[in-house]
PDB file of C-alpha atoms in Angstrom:
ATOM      1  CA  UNK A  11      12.901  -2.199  23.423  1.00  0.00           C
ATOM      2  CA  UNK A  12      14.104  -5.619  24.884  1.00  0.00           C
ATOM      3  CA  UNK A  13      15.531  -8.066  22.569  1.00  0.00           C
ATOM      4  CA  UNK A  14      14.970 -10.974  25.213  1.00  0.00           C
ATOM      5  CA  UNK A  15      13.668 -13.202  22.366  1.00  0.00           C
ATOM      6  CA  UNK A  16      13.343 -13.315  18.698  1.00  0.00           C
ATOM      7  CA  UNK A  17      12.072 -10.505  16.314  1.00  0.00           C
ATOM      8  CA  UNK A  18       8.190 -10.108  15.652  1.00  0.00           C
ATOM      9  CA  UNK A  19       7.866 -10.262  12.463  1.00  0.00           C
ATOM     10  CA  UNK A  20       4.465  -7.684  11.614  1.00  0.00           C
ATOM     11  CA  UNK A  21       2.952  -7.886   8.526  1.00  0.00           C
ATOM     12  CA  UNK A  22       1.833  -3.767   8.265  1.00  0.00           C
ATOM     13  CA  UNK A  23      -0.936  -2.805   5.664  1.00  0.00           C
ATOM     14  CA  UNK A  24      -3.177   0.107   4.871  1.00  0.00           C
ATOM     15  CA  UNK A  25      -6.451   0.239   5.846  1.00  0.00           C
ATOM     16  CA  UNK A  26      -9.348  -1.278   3.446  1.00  0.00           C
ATOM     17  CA  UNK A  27     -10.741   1.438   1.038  1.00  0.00           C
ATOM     18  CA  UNK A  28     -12.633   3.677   2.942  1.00  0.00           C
ATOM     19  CA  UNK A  29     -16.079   5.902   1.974  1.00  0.00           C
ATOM     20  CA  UNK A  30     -15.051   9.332   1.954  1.00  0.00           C
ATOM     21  CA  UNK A  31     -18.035  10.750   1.075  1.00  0.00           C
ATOM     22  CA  UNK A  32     -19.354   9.380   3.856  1.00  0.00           C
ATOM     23  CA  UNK A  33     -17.100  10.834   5.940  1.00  0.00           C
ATOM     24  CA  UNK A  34     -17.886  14.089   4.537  1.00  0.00           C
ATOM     25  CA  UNK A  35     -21.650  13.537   4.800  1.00  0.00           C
ATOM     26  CA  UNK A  36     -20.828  12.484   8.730  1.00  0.00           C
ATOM     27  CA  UNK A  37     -19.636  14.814  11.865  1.00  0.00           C
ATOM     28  CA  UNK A  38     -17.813  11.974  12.828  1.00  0.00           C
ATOM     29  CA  UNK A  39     -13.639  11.856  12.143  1.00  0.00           C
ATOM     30  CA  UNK A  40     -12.521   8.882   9.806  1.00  0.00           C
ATOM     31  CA  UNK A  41     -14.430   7.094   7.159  1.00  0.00           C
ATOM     32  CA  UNK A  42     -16.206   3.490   6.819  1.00  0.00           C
ATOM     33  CA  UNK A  43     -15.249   1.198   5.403  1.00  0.00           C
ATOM     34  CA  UNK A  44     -16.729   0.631   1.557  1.00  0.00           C
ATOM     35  CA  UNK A  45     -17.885  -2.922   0.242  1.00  0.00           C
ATOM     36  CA  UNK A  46     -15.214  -3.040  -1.789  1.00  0.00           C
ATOM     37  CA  UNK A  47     -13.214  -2.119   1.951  1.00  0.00           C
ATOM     38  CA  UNK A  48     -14.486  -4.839   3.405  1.00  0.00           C
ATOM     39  CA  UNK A  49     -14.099  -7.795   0.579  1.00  0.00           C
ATOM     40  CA  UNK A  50      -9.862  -6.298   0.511  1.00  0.00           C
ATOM     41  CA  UNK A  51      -9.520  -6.803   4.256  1.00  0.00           C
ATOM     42  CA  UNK A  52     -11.356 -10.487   3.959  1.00  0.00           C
ATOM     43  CA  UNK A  53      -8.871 -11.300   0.556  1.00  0.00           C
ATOM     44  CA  UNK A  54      -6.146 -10.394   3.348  1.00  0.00           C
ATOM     45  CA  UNK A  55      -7.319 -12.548   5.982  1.00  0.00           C
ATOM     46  CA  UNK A  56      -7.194 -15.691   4.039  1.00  0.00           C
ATOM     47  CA  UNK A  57      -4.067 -14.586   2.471  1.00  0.00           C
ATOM     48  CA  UNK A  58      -2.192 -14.419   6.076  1.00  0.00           C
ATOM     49  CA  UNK A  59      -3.948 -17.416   7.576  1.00  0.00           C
ATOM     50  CA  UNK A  60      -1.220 -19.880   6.911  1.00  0.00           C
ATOM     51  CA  UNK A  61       1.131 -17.311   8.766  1.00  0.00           C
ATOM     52  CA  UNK A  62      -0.686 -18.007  11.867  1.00  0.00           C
ATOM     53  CA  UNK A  63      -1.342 -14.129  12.752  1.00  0.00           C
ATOM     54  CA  UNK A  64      -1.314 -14.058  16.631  1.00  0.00           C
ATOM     55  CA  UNK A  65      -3.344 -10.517  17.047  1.00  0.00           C
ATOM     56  CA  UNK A  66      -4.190  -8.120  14.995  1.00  0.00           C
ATOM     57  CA  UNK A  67      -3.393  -4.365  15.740  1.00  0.00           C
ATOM     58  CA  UNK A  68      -4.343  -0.856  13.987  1.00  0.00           C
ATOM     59  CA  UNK A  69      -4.625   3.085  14.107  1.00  0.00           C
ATOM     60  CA  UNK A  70      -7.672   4.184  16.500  1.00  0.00           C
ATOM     61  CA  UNK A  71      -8.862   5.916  12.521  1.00  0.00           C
ATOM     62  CA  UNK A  72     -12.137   3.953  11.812  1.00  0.00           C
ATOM     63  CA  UNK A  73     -11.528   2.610   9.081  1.00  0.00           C
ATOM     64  CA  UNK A  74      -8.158   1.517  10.061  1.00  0.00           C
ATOM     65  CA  UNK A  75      -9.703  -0.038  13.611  1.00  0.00           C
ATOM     66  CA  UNK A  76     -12.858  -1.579  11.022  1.00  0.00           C
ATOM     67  CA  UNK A  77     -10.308  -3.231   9.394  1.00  0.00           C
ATOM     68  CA  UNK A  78      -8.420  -4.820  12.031  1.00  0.00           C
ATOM     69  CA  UNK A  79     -11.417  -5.899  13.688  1.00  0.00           C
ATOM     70  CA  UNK A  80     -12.801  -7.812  10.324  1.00  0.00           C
ATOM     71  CA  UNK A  81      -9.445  -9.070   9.963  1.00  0.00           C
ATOM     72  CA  UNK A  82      -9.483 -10.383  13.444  1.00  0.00           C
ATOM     73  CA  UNK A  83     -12.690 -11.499  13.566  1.00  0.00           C
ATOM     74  CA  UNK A  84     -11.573 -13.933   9.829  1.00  0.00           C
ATOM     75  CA  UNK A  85      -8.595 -15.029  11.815  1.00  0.00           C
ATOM     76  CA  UNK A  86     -10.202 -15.895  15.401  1.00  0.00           C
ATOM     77  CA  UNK A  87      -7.732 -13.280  17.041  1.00  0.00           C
ATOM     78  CA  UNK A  88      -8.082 -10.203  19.264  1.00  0.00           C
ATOM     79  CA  UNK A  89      -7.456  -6.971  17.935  1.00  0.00           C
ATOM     80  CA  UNK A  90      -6.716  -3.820  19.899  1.00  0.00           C
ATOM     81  CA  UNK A  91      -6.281  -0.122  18.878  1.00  0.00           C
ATOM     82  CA  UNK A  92      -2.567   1.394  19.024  1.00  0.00           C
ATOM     83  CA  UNK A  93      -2.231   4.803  19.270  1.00  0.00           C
ATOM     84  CA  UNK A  94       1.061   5.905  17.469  1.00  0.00           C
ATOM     85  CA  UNK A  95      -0.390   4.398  14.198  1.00  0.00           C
ATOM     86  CA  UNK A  96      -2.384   7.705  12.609  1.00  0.00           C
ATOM     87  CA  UNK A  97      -1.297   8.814   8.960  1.00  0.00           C
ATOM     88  CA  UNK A  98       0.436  12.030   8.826  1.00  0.00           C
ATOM     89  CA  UNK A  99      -0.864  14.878  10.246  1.00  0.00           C
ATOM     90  CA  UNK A 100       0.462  18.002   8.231  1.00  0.00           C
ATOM     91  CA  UNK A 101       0.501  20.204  11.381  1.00  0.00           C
ATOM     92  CA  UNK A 102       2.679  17.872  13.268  1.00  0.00           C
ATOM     93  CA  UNK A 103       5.833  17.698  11.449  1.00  0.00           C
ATOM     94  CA  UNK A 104       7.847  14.958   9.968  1.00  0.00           C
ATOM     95  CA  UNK A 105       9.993  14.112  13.093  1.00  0.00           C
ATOM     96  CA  UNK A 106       7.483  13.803  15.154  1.00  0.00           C
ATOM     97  CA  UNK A 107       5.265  11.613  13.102  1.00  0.00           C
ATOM     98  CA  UNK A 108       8.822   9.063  12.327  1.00  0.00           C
ATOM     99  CA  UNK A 109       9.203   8.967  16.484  1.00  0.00           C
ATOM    100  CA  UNK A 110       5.194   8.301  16.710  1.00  0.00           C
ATOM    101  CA  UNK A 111       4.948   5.420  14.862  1.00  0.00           C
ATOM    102  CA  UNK A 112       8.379   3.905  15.266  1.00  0.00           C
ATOM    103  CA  UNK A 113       7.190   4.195  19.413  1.00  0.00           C
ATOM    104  CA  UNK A 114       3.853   2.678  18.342  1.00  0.00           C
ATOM    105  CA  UNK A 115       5.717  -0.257  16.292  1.00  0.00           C
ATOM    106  CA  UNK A 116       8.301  -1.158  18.586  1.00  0.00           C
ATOM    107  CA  UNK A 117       5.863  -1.125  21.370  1.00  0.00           C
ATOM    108  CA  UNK A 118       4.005  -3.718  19.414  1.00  0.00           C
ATOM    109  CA  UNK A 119       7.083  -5.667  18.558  1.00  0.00           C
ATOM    110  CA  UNK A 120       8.239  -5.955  22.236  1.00  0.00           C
ATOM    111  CA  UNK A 121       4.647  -7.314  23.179  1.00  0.00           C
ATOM    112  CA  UNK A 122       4.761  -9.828  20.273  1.00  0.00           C
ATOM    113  CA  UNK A 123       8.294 -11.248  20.189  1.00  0.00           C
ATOM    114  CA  UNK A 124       8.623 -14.735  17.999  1.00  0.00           C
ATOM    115  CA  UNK A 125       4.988 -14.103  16.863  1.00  0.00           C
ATOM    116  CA  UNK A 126       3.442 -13.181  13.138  1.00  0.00           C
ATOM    117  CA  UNK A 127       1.428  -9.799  14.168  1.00  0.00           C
ATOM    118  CA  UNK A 128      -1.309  -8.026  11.101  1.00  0.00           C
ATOM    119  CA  UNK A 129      -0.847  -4.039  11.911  1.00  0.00           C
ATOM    120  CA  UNK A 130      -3.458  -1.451  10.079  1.00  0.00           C
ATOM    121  CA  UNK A 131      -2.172   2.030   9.464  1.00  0.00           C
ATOM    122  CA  UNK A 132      -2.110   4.252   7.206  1.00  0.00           C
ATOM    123  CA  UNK A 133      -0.153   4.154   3.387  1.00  0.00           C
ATOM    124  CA  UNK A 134       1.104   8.183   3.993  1.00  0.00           C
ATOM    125  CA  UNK A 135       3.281   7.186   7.213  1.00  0.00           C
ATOM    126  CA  UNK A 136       3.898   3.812   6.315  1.00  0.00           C
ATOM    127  CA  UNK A 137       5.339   5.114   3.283  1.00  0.00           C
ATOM    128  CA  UNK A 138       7.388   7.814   5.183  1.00  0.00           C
ATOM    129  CA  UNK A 139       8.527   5.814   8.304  1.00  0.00           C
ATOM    130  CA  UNK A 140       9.177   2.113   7.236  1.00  0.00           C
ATOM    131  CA  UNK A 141      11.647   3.038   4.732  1.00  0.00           C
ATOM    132  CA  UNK A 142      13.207   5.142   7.036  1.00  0.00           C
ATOM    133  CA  UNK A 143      13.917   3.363   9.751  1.00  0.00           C
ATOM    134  CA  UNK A 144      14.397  -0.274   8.044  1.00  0.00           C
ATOM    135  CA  UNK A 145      17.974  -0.613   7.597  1.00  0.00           C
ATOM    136  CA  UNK A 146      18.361  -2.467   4.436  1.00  0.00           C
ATOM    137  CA  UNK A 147      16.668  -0.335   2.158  1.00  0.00           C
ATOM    138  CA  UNK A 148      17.087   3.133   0.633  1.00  0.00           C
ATOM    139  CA  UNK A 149      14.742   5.491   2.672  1.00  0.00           C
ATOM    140  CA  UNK A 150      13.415   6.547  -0.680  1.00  0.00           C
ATOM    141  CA  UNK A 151      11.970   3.265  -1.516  1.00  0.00           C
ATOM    142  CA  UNK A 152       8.603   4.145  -1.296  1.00  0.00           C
ATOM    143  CA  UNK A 153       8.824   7.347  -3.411  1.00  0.00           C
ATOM    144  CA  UNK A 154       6.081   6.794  -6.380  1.00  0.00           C
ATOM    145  CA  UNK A 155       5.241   3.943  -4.928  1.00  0.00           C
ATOM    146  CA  UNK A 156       2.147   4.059  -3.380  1.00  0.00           C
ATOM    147  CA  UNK A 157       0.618   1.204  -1.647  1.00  0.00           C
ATOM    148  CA  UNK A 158      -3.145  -0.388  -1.975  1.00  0.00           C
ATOM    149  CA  UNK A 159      -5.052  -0.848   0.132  1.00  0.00           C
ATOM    150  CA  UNK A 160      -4.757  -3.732   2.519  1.00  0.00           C
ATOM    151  CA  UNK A 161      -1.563  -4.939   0.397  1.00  0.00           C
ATOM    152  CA  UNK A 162       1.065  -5.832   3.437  1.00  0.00           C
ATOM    153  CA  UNK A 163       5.102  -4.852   3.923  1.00  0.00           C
ATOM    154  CA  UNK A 164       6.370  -7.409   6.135  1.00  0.00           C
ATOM    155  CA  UNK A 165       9.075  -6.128   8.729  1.00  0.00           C
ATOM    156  CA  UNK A 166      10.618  -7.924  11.102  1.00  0.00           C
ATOM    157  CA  UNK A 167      11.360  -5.786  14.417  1.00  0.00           C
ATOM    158  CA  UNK A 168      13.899  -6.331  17.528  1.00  0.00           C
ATOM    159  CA  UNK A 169      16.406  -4.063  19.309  1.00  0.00           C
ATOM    160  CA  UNK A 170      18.907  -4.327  16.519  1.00  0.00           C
ATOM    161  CA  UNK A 171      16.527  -2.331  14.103  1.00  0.00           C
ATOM    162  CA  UNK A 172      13.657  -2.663  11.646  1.00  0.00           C
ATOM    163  CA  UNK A 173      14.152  -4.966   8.877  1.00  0.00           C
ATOM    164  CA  UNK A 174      12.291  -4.787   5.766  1.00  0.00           C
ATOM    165  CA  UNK A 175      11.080  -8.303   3.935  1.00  0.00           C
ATOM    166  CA  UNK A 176       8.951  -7.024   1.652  1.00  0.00           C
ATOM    167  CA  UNK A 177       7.662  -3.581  -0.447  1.00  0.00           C
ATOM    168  CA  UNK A 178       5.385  -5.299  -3.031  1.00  0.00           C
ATOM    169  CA  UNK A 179       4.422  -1.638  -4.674  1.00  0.00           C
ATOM    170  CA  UNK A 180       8.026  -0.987  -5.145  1.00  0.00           C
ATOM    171  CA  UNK A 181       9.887  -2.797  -8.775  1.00  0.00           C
ATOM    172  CA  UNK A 182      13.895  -1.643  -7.445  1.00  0.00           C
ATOM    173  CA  UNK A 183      13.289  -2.527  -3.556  1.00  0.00           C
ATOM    174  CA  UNK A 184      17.149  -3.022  -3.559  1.00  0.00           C
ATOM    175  CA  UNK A 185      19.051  -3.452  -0.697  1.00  0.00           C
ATOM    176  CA  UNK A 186      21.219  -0.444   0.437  1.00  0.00           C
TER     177      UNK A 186
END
């Protein structure tokens, strides 16, 4: 990671809710997203238009990819899919999930210096990996705090580290 220029600053969300019965019903991976999905990643949209969101990037997960291209679509951005940015795969161990997505972030971060970037993944990882690697937090910070769909944590990212702005789900998000 270059630090040529200033941080991105990503604004990194879950998915919208997603119809997992219909996932079940369908041979296809992933799951749609619901109505319900769909009116969360619009709320979001408006919320983060002031911000001036340059792209808009997600997991290659449907509903994860649905979102970010409803989101981009809101926002009259491109989107693009970013592998790295899967939730947590049980077979593939916690190390390499944290070196996944910190590869799939900073790779982000390096394309979008100085520029306000909307990022769909997944609540398991995020919840694992943000934490982890922001160092101004307690890596348990997310523990019992689960976030909702399409509610953002906003990290700024550059070559001296992940910084974490914001963990709305999360009451003691004190500084370490």
């Amino acid at each position: 990671m270059s630090d040529l220029q200033c941080a991105a600053r990503l604004f990194i969300a879950p998915h919208g809710e997603a119809d997992l019965a219909a996932s079940e019903r369908s041979s296809a991976a992933g799951a749609p997203l619901t109505v319900e999905g769909v009116c969360q990643v619009r709320e979001l949209a408006e919320q983060l238009r002031p911000v001036r969101i340059s792209t808009v990037c997600s997991s290659p997960d449907p509903a994860a990819s649905a979102s970010a291209q409803a989101a981009a679509a809101d926002l009259d951005v491109a989107s693009r899919v970013v592998d790295g940015l899967q939730g947590l795969d049980p077979a593939e161990g916690e190390p390499a999930a944290v070196a996944r997505f910190q590869a799939a972030v900073e790779e982000i971060a390096d394309l979008h210096r100085g520029e306000d970037v909307l990022v769909f993944s997944h609540g398991d990882v995020m919840s694992l990996v943000i934490p982890m690697l922001s160092g101004n937090v307690r890596a348990d910070l997310a523990d019992g705090h689960r976030l909702p769909p399409c509610v953002p944590v906003r990290v700024d990212v550059d070559a001296d580290g992940w910084r974490l702005d914001s963990w709305p789900a999360a009451d003691d998000a004190a500084p370490v």
